[in-house]
Short mmCIF file of C-alpha atoms in Angstrom, two decimals:
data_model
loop_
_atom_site.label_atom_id
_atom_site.label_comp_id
_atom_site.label_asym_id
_atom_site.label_seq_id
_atom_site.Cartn_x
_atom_site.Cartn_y
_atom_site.Cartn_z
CA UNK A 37 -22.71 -4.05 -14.17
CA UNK A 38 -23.97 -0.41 -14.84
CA UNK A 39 -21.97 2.30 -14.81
CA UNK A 40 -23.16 5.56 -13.89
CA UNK A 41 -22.60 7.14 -17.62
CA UNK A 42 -25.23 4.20 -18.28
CA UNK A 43 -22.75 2.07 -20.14
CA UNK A 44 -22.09 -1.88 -19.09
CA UNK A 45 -18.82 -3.10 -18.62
CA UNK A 46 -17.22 -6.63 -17.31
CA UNK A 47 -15.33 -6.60 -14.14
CA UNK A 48 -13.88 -9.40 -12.90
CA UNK A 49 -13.37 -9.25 -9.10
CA UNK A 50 -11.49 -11.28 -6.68
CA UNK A 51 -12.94 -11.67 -3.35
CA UNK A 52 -10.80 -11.50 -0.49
CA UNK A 53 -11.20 -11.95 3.38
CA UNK A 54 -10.21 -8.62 5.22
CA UNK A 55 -6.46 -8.71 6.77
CA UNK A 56 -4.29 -6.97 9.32
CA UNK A 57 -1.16 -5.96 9.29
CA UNK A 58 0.86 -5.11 12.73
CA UNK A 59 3.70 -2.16 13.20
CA UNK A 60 5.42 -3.87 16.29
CA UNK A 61 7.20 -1.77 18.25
CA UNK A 62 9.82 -3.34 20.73
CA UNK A 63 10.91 -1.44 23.95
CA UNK A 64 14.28 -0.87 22.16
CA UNK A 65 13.04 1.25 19.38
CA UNK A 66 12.86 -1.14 16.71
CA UNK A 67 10.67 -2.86 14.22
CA UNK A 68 9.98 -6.75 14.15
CA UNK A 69 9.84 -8.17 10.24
CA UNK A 70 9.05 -11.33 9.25
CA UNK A 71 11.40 -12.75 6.28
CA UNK A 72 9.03 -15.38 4.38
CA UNK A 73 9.32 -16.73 0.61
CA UNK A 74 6.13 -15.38 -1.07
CA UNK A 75 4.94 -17.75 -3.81
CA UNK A 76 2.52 -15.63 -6.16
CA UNK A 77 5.89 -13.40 -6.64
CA UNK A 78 8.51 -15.88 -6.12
CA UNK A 79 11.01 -14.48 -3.63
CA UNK A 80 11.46 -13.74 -0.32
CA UNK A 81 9.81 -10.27 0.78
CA UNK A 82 10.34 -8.91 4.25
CA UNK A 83 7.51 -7.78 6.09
CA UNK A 84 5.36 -6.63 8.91
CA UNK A 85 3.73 -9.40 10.28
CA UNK A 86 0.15 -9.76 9.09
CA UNK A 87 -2.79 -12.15 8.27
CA UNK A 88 -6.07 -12.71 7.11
CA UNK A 89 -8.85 -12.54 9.73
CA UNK A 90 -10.24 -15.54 10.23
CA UNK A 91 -14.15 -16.19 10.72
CA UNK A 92 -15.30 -15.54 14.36
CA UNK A 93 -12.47 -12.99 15.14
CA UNK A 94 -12.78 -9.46 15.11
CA UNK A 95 -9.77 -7.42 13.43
CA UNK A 96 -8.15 -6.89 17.10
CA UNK A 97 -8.28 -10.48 17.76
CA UNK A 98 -6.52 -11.45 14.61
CA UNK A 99 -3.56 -8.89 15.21
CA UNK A 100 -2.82 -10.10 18.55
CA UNK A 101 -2.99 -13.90 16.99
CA UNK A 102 -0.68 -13.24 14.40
CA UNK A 103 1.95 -11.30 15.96
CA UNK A 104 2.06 -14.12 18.81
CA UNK A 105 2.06 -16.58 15.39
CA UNK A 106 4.53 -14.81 13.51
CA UNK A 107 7.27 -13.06 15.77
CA UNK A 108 5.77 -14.97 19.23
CA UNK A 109 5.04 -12.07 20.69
CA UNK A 110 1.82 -10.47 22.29
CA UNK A 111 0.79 -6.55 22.90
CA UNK A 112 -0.37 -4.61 25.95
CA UNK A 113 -1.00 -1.89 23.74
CA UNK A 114 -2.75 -2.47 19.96
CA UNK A 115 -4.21 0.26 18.58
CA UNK A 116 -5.65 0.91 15.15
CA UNK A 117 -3.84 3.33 12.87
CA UNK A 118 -5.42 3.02 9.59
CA UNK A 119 -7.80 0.92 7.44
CA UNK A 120 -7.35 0.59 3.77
CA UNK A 121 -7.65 -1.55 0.27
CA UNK A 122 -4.86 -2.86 -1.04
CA UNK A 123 -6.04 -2.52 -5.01
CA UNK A 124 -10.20 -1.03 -4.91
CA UNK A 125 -9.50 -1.66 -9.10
CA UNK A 126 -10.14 -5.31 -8.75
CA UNK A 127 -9.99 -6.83 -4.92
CA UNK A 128 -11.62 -6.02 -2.47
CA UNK A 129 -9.23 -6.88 -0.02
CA UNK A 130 -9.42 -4.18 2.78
CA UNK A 131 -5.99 -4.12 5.43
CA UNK A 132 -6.27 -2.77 9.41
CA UNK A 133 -3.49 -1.43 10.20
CA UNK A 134 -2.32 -1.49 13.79
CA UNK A 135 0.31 0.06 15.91
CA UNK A 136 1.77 -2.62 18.84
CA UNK A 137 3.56 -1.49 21.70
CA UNK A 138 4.35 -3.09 25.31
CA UNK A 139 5.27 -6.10 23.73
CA UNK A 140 5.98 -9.43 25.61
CA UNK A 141 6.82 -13.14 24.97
CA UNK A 142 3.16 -15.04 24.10
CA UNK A 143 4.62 -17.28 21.56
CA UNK A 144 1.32 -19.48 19.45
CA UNK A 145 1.60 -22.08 17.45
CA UNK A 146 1.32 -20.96 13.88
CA UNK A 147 0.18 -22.34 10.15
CA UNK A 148 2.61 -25.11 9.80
CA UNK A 149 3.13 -23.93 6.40
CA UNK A 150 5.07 -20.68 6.54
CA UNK A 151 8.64 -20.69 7.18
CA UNK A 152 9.24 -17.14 8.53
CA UNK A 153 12.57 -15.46 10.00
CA UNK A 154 12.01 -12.80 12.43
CA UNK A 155 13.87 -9.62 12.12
CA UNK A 156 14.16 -6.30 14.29
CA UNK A 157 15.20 -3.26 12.76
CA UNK A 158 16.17 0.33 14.15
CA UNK A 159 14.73 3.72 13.45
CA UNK A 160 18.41 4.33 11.45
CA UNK A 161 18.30 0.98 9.83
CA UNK A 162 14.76 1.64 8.25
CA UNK A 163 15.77 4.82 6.80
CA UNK A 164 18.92 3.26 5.34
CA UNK A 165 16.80 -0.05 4.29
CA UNK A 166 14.59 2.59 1.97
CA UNK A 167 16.98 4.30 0.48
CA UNK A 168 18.47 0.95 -0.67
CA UNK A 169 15.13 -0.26 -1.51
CA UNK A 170 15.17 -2.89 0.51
CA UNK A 171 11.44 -3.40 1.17
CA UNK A 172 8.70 -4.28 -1.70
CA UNK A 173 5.82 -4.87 0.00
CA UNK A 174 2.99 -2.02 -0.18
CA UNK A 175 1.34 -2.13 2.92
CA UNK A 176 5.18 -2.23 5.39
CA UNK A 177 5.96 0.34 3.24
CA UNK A 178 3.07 2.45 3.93
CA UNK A 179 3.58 1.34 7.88
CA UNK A 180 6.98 2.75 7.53
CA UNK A 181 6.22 6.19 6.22
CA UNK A 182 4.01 6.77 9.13
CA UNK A 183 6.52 5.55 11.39
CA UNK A 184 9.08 7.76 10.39
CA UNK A 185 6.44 10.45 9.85
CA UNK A 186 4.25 10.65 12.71
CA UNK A 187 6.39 8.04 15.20
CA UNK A 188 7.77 10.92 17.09
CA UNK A 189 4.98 12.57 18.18
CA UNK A 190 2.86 9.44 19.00
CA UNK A 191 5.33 6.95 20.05
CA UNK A 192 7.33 9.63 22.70
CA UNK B 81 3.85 -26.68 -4.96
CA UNK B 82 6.97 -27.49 -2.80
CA UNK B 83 7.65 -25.19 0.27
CA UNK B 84 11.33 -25.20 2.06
CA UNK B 85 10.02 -27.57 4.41
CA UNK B 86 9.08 -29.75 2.55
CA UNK B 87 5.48 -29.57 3.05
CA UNK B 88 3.39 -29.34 0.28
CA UNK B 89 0.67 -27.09 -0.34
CA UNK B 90 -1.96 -25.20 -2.35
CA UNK B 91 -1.87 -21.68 -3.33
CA UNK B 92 -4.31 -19.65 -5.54
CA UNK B 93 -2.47 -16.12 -6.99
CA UNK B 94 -3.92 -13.91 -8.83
CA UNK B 95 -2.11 -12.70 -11.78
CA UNK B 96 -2.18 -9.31 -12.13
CA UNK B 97 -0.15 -6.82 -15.13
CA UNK B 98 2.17 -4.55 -13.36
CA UNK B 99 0.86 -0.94 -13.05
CA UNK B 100 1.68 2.63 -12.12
CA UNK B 101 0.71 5.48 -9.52
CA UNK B 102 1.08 8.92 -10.47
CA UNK B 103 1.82 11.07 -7.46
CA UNK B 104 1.42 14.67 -9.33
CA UNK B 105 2.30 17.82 -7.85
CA UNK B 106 1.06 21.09 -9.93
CA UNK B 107 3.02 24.03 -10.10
CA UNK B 108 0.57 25.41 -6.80
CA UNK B 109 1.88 22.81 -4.20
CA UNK B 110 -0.89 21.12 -4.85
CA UNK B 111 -1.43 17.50 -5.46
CA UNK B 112 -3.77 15.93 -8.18
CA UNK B 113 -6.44 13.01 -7.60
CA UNK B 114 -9.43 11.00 -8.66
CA UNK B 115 -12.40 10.70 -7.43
CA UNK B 116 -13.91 7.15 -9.60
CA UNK B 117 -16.34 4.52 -8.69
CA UNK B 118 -14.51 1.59 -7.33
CA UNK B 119 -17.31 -1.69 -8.21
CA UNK B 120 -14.97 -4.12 -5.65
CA UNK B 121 -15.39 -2.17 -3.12
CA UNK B 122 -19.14 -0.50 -3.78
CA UNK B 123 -18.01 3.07 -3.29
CA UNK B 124 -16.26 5.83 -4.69
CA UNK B 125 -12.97 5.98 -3.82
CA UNK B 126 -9.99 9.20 -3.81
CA UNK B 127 -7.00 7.97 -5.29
CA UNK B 128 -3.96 9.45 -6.98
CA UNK B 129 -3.57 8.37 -11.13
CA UNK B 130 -2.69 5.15 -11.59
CA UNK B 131 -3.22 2.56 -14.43
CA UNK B 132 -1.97 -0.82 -16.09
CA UNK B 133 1.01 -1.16 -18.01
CA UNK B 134 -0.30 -2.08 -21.40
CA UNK B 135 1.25 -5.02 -23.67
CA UNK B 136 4.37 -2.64 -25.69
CA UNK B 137 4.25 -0.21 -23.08
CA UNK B 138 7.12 0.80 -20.34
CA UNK B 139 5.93 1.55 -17.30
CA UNK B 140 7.04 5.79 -18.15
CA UNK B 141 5.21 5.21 -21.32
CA UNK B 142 2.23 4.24 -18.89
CA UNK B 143 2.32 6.89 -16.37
CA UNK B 144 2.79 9.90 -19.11
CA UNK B 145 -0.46 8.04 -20.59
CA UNK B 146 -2.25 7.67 -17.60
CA UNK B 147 -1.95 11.03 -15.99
CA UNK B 148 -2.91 12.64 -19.85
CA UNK B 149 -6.00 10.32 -19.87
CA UNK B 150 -6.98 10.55 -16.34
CA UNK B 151 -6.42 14.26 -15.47
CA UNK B 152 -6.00 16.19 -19.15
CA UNK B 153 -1.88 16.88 -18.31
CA UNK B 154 1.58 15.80 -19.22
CA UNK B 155 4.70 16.08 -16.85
CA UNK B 156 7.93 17.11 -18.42
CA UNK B 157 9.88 15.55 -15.45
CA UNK B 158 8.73 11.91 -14.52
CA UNK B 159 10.79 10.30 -11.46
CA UNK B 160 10.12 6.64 -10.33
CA UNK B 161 9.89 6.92 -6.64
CA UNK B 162 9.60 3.09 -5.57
CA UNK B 163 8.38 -0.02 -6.48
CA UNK B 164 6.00 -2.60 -4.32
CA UNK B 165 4.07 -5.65 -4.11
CA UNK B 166 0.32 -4.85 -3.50
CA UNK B 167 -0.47 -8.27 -1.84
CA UNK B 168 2.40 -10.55 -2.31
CA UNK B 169 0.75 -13.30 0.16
CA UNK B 170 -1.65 -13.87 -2.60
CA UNK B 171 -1.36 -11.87 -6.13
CA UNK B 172 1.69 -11.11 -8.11
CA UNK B 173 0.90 -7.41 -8.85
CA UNK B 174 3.92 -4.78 -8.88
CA UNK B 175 2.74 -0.79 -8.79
CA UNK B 176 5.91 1.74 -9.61
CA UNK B 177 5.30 4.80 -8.19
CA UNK B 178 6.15 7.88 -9.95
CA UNK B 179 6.87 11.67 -8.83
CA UNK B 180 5.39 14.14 -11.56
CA UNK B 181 6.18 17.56 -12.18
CA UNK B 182 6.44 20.64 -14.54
CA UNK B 183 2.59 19.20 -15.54
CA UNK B 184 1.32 20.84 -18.56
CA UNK B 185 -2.39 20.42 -20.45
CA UNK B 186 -1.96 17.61 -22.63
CA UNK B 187 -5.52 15.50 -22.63
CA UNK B 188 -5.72 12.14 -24.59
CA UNK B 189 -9.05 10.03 -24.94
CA UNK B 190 -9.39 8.03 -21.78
CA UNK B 191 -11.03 4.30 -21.27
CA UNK B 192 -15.16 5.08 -22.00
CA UNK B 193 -15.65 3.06 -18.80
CA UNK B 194 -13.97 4.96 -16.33
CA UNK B 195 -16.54 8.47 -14.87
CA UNK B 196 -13.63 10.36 -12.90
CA UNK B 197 -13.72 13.55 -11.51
CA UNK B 198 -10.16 15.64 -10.69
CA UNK B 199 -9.74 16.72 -7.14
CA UNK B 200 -6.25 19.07 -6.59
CA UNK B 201 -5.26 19.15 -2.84
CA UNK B 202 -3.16 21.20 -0.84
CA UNK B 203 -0.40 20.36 1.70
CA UNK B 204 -2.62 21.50 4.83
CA UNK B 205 -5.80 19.69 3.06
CA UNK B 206 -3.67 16.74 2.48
CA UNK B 207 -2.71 16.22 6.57
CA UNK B 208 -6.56 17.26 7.67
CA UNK B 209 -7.56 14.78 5.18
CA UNK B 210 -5.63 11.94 6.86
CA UNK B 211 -6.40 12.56 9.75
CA UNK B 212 -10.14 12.54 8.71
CA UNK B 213 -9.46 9.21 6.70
CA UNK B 214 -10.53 10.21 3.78
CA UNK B 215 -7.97 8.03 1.83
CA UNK B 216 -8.72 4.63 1.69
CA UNK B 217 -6.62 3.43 -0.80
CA UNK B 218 -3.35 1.82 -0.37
CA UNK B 219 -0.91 3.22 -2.79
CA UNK B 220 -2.35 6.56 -2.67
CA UNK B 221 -1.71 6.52 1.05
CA UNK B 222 1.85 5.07 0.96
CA UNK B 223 2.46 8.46 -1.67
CA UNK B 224 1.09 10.63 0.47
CA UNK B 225 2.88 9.68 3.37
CA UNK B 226 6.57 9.48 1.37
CA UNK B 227 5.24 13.20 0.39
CA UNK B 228 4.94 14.58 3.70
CA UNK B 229 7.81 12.81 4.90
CA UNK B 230 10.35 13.50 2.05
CA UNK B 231 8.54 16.15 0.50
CA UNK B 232 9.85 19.25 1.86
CA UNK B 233 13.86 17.98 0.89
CA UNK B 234 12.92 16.28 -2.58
CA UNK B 235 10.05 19.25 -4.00
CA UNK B 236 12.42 22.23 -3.00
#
């Protein structure tokens, strides 16, 4: 490749499908998880439900799929918060971000290989669970610090 | 590779060296960035400091050298904020996220491949930025919304 300063330089990039991720809102004030053992850093890592889109869908579509998939529930309200890449040094992986409210039960059969616990968490628990550090993955955390930041004024 | 199922299945990760984010505030309430090409994702993208923790390095060692090479200064105090998983589904790479302060010129000879320009952003530019979207990247958006969030208690 050429850099602007004119220089060359190897990259090696890894090519990945764009994702979603889904802040799921339950009428109770809390947050569904999913609990699933993540191979590439061997442990379990709670997080927002999310997924890769798959060809033929549209970003929208592939939230609704996976948080029927993953916590077997569906949205009357999705909405987009945010769109962003995970690590623009080497991936190109790029995450949507949505926001799911007026949830109800839509369960779908999902990949037959992930075994996933489902988990709902209150606005107290959250802010306990991050003080003890008790999420690691990037993109729930980032979901999080909206929540807690903006949740008031858009979730009243 | 086994799941708990049972099932077998095929994975590809990526392995990736841990790294660091720099989330540096200068003595103006002002936050530093980067504007850099970003060839994965064929644009320029804003992000906050942020580097690979190099073989014999710690990941302090790395942030102190990262925000020297990238933006010309050194940080007497250095706090590690939190620790994530960029894209556990897939690649093993961890990113520690550090608070800098008390920044003071220090530059050090950077990678000859990297053409970066320094940005410094206020707290108002900061929330009229994200509401614009003009972050796209991941980490740098998880910082910035642990800054507004926890800023006010943690910077006083």
């Amino acid at each position: 490749m050429l850099l602007p300063s004119g220089k060359t330089s190897f990259r090696e990039v890894v090519e990945h499908a764009p994702a979603v991720c889904i802040l799921a809102e339950n009428g109770h004030g809390e947050i569904l998880f999913v609990r699933q053992h993540r191979y590439p850093v061997k442990r379990a890592v709670l997080e927002l439900p999310a997924g890769v889109v798959e060809p033929g869908e549209n970003p929208l579509e592939t939230a609704h799929r996976e948080l029927r998939e993953e916590v077997g529930m569906d949205a009357r309200s999705m909405k987009e918060i945010i769109r962003f890449y995970t690590s623009p040094g080497f991936c190109d992986e790029e995450i949507i971000l949505f926001l799911a409210r007026d949830l109800f039960p839509s369960p779908l059969e999902g990949d037959d290989d992930e075994t996933i616990r489902v988990e709902s968490w209150n606005r107290e628990a959250l802010v306990k669970g991050l003080e003890n550090r008790e999420f690691q993955d990037g993109k729930t955390l980032m979901a999080l610090y909206w929540y807690l930041l903006k949740g008031e004024e858009i979730l009243s």
